[in-house]
CSV table of C-alpha atoms in Angstrom, one decimal:
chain,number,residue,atom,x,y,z
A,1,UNK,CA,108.7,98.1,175.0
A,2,UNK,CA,107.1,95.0,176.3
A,3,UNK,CA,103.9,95.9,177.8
A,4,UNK,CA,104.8,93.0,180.1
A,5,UNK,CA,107.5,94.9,181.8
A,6,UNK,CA,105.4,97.8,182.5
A,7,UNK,CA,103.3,95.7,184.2
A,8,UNK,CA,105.4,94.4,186.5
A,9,UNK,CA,107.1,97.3,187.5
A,10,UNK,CA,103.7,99.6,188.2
A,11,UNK,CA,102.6,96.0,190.5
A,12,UNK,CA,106.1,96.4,192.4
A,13,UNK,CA,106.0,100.2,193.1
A,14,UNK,CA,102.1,99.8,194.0
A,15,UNK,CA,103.2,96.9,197.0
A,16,UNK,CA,106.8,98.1,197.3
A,17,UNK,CA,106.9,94.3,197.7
A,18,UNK,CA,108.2,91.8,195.1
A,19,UNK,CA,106.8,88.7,196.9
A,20,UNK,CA,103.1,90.3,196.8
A,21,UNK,CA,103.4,91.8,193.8
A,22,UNK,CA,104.1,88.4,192.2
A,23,UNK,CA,101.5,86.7,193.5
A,24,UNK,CA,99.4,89.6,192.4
A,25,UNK,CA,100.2,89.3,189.1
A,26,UNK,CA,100.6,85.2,188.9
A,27,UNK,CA,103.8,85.0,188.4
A,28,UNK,CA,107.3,83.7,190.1
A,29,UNK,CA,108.9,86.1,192.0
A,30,UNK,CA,112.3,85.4,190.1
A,31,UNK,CA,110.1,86.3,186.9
A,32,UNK,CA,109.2,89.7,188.4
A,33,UNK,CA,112.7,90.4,189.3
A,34,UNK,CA,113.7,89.4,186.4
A,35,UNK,CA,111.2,91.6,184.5
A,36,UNK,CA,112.4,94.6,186.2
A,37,UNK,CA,115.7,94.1,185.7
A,38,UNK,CA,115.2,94.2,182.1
A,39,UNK,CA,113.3,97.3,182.2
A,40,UNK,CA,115.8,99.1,184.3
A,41,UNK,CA,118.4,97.6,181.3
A,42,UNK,CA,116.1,99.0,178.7
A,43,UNK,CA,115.6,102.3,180.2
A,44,UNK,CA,119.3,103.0,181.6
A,45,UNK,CA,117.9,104.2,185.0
A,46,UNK,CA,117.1,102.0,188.3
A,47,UNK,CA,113.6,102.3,189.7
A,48,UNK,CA,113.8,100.6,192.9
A,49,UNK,CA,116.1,100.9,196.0
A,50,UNK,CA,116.2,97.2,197.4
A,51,UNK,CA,117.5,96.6,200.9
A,52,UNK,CA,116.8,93.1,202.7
A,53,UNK,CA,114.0,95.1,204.9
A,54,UNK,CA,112.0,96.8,201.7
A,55,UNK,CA,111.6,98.5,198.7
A,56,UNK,CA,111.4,102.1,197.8
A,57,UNK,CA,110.9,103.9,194.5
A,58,UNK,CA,113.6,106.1,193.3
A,59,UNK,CA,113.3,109.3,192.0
A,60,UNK,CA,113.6,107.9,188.4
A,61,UNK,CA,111.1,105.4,189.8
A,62,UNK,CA,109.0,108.1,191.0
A,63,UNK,CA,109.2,110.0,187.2
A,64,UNK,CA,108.3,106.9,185.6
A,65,UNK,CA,105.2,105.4,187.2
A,66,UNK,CA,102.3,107.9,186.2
A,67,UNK,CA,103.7,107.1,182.4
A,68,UNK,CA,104.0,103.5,182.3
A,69,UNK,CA,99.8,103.3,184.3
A,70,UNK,CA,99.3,105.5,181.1
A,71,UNK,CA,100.3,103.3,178.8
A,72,UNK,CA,98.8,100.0,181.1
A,73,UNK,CA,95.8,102.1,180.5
A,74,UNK,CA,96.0,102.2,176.9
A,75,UNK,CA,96.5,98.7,176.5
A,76,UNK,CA,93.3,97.9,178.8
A,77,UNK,CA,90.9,99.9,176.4
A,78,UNK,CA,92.4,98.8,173.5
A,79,UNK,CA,92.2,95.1,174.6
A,80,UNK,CA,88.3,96.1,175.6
A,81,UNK,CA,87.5,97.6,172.5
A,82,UNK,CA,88.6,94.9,170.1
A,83,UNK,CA,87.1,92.4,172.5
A,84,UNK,CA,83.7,94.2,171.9
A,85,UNK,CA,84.8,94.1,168.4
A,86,UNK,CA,84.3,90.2,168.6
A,87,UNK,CA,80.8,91.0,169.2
A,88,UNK,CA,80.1,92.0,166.1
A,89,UNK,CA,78.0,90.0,163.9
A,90,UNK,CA,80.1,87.6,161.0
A,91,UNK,CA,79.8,87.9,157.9
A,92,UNK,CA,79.7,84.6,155.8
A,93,UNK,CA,78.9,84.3,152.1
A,94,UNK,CA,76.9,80.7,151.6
A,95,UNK,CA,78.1,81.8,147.5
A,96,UNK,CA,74.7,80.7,146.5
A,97,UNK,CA,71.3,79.7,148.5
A,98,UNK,CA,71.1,76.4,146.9
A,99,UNK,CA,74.2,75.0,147.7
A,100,UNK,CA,73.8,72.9,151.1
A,101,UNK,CA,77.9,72.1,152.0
A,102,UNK,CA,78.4,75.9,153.8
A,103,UNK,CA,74.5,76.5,154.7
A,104,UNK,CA,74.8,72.9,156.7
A,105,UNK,CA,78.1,74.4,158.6
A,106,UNK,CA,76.7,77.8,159.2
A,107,UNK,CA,73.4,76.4,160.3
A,108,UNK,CA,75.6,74.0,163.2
A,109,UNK,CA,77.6,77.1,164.1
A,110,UNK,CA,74.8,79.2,164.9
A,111,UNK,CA,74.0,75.9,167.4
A,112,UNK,CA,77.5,76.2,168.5
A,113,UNK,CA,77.7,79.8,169.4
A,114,UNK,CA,73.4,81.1,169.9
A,115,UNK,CA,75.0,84.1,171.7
A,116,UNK,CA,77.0,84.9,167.7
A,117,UNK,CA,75.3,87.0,165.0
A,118,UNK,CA,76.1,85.0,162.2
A,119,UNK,CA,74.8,86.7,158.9
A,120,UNK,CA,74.8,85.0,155.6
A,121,UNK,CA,74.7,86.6,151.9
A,122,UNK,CA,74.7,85.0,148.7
A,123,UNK,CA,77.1,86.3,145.7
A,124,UNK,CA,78.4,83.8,144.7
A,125,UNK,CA,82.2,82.6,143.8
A,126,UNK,CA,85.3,82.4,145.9
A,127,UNK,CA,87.0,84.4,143.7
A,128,UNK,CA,84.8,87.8,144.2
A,129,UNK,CA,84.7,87.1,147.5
A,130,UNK,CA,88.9,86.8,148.2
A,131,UNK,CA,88.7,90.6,147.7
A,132,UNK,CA,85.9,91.5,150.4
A,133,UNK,CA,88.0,88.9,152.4
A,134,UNK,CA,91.4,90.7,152.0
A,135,UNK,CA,89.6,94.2,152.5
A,136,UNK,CA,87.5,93.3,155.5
A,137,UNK,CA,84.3,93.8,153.6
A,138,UNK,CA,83.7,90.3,154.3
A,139,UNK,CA,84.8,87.6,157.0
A,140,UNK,CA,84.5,84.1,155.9
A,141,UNK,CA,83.6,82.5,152.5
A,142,UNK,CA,83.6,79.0,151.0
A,143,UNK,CA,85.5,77.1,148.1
A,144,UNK,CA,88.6,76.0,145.9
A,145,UNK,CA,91.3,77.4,148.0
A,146,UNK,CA,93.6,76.4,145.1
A,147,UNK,CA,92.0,78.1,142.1
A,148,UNK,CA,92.6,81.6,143.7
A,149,UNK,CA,95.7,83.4,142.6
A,150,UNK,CA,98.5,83.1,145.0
A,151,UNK,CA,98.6,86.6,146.0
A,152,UNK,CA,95.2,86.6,147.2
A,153,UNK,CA,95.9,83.3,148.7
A,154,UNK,CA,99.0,84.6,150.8
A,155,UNK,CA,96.3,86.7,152.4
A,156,UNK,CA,94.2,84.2,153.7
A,157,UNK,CA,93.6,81.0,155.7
A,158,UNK,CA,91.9,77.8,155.4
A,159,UNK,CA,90.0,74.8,156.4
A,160,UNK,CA,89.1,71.7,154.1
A,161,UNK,CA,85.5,71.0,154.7
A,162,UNK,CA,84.9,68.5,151.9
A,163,UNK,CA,85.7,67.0,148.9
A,164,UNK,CA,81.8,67.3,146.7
A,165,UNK,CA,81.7,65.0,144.1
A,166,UNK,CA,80.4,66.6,140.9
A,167,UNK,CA,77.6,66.0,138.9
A,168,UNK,CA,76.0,67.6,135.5
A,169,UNK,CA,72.6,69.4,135.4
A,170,UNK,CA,70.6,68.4,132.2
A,171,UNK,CA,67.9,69.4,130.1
A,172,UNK,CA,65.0,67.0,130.8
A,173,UNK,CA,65.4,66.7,126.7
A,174,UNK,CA,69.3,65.4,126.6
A,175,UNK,CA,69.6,62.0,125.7
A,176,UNK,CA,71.8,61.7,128.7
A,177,UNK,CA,69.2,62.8,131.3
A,178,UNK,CA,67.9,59.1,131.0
A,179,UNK,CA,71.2,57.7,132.7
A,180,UNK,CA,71.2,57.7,136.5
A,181,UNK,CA,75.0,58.4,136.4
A,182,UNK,CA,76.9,60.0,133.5
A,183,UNK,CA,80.5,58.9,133.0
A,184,UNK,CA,82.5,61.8,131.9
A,185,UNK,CA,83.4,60.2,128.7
A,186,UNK,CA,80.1,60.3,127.7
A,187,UNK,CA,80.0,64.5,127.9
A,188,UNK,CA,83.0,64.0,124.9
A,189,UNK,CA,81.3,66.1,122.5
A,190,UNK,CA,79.0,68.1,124.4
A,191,UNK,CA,79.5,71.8,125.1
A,192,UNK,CA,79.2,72.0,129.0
A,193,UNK,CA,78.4,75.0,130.9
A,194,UNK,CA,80.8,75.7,133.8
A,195,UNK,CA,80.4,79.7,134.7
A,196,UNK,CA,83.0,81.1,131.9
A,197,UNK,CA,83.3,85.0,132.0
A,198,UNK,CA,81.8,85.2,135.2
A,199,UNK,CA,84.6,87.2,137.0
A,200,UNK,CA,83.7,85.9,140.5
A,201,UNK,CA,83.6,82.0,139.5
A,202,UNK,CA,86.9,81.9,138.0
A,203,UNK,CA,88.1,79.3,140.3
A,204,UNK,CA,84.9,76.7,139.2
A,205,UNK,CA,85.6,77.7,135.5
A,206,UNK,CA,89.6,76.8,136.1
A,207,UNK,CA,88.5,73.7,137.6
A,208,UNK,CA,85.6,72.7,134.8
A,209,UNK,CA,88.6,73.4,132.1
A,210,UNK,CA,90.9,70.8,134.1
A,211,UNK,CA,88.4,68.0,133.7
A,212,UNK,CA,87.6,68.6,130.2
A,213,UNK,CA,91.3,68.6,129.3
A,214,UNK,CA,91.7,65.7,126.9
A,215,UNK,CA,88.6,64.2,127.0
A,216,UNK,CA,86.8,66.3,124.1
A,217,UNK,CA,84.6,68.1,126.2
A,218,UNK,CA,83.7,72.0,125.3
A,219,UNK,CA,83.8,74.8,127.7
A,220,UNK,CA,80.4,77.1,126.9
A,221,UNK,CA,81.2,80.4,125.9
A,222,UNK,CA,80.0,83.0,128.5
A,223,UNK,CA,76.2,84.1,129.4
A,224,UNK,CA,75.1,86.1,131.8
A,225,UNK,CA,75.0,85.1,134.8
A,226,UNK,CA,70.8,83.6,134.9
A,227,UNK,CA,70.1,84.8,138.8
A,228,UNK,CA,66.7,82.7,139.9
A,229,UNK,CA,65.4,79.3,139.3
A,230,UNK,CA,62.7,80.5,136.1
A,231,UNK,CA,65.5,82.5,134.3
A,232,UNK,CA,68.2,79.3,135.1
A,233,UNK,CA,65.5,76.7,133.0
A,234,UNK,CA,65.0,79.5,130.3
A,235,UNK,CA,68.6,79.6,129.5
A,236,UNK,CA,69.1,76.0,129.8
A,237,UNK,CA,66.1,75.3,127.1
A,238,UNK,CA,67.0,78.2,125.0
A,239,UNK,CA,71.0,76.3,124.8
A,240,UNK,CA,70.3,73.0,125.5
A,241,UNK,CA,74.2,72.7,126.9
A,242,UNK,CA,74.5,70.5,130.0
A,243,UNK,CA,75.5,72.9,133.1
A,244,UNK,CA,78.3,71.2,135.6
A,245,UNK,CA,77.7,71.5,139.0
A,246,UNK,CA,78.2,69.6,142.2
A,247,UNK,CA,75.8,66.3,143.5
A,248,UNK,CA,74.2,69.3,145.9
A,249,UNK,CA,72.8,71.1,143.6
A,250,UNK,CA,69.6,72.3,144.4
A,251,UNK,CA,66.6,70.6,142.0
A,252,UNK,CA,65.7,72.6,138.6
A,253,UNK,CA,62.7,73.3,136.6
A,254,UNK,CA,63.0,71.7,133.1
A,255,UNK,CA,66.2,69.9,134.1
A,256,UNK,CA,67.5,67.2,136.0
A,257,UNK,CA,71.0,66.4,137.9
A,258,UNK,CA,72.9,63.1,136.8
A,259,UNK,CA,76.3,62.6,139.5
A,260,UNK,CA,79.9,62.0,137.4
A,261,UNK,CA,81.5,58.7,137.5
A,262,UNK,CA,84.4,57.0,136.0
A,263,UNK,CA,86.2,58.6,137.5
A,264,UNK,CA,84.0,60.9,140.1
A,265,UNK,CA,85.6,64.1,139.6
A,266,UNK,CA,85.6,66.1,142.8
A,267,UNK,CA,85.4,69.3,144.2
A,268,UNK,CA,87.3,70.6,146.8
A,269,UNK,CA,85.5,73.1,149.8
A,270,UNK,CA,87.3,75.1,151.7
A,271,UNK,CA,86.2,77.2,154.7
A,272,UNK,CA,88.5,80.9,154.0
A,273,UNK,CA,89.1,83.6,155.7
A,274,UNK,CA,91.3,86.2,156.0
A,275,UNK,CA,94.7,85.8,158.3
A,276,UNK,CA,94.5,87.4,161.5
A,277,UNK,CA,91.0,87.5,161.8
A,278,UNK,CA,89.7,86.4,165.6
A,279,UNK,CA,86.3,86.5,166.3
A,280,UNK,CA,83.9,83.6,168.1
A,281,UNK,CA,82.2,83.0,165.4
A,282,UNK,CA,84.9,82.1,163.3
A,283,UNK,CA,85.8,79.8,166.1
A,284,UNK,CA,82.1,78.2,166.0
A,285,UNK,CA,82.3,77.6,162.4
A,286,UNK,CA,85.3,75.9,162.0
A,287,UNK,CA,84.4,73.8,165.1
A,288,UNK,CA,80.7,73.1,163.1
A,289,UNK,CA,83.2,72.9,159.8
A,290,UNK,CA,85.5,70.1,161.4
A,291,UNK,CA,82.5,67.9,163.1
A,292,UNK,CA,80.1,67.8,159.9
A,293,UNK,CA,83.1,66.6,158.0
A,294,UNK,CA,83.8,63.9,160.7
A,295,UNK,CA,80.0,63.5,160.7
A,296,UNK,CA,79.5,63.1,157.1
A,297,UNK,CA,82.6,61.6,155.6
A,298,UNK,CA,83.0,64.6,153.5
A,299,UNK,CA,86.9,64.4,153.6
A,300,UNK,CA,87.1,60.7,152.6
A,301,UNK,CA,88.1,60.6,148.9
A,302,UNK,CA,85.9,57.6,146.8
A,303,UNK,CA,88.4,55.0,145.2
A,304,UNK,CA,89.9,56.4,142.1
A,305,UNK,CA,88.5,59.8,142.1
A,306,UNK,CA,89.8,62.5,140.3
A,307,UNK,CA,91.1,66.0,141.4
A,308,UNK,CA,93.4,68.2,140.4
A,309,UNK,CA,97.2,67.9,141.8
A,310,UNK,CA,97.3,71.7,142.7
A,311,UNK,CA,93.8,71.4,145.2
A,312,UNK,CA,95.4,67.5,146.3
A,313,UNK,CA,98.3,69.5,147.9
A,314,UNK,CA,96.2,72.8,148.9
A,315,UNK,CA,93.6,70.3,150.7
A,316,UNK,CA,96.5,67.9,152.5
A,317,UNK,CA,98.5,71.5,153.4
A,318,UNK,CA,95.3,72.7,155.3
A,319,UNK,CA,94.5,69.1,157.4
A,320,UNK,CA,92.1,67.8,154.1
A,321,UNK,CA,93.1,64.2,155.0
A,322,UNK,CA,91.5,63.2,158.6
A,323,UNK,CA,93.9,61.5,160.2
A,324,UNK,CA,94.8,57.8,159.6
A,325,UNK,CA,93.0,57.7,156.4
A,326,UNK,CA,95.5,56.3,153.8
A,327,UNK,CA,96.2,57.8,149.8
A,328,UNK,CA,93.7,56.1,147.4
């Protein structure tokens, strides 16, 4: 039963006036009628006695009215308890602490909404996160939409935030770290490091494999995952492989970070979280999301760049072209 009908009916036997009671509750008077006309339909009884002089309450009336301010009730505390429930502070995982596209949007919501408790952790990969997403463990996460599997992605919503152009981090040794930019043809040999076996990257590793199709480039078997900036530049001399990463990539001992051209392969950011969710904060950052884009051009695609089909479409389904920008 509507709630809606409820309503009306407890705000007519209250004035025993349908003029009043609409303009108690906002609403035309025809609505009201109307409103209790269908309640009367849906409960087979009539509650009101209407003569041209007033309005009385039958006994049916009468039976019903302590229920239905029960039920009104009800829907008051409920409605109060999940507004509280807003309060609560948001939880948004930044993936990693070096990575400046979701720290820069977090750090503009928290200017957007100072009265939100916005709180940030740092685990890394859109793919462990989707499950903390889908089981409320988490509330908002960043990255490639369109590497999760579509029946984690059924579960959840997104907004593009930017397309990062990509770039390779390189042992101060490699004979490419003298280059300022590294065309992808010239990693045709070399066995590249792009997160494989780490469960909660599976989406970066899917999307590392897509560029290297075809172009002789090697996917680096799996490592553990090296968690700090002195265990990072152990690992890197102790391989020597390039690592692919994205032009944001925070600075490295021992190593240095060279962008990808011809062509600039990108990748796509999304801002995720799970359907359903309301909360202010999630409100505040996709308003912070939207006007950093704007801001920064991060949704304008360079001439000839490359990205996969699959993240083209998920990017374009979610509003990743800004308006009036044409294909390239």
């Amino acid at each position: 039963m509507d709630p809606r009908l409820l309503r009306a009916f407890v705000a007519v036997a209250e004035d025993l006036h349908f003029t009043r009671a609409a303009a108690r509750l906002y609403v035309a008077q025809q609505a009201l009628s109307r409103d209790v006309r269908r309640l009367e339909r849906e409960l087979g009884a009539e509650l009101f006695v209407r003569t041209t002089r007033q309005v009385t309450l039958t006994p049916d009336g009468e039976r019903l009215l302590p229920h239905a301010r029960r039920v009104l009730a009800a829907q008051d505390d409920l409605l109060a308890a999940f507004a509280a429930g807003q309060a609560r502070p948001l939880l948004v995982d930044l993936n990693s602490a070096g990575l400046a596209t979701g720290r820069r949007v977090l750090y503009r919501a928290r200017e957007l909404a100072p009265d939100c408790e916005l709180m940030a952790r740092y685990e890394s990969g859109l793919t462990g996160a989707a499950a903390d997403l889908l089981a409320g463990r988490l509330d908002v996460s960043f990255g490639r939409f369109a590497g999760l599997d579509p029946a984690l992605r059924s579960g959840l919503a997104q907004q593009p935030v930017r397309y990062e152009p990509m770039a390779v981090v390189l042992p101060e040794a490699h004979p490419l770290a003298c280059l300022p930019e590294v065309p992808v043809s010239a990693l045709a040999g070399e066995t590249v490091y792009a997160g494989a076996g780490n469960p909660r990257t599976r989406e970066w590793t899917d999307l590392a494999l897509r560029l290297f199709e075809g172009r002789g480039i090697r996917l680096a078997p799996p490592l553990p995952m090296a968690v700090g900036d002195e265990e990072f530049a152990r690992v890197m001399a102790k391989t020597g492989n390039p690592v692919l990463a994205v032009v944001d990539f925070p600075p490295m001992p021992g190593a240095v970070r060279r962008p990808l051209v011809a062509p600039v392969p990108l990748s796509p950011v999304s801002l995720v979280w799970r359907k359903g969710l309301v909360h202010p904060g999630l409100t505040a950052l996709r308003r912070a999301a939207a006007r950093t884009a704007r801001a920064e051009g991060w949704l304008r695609r360079p001439a000839g760049a490359w990205l996969p089909a699959q993240d083209e479409a998920a990017m374009e389904a979610g509003g990743g072209r800004p308006e009036g920008e044409e294909r390239r």
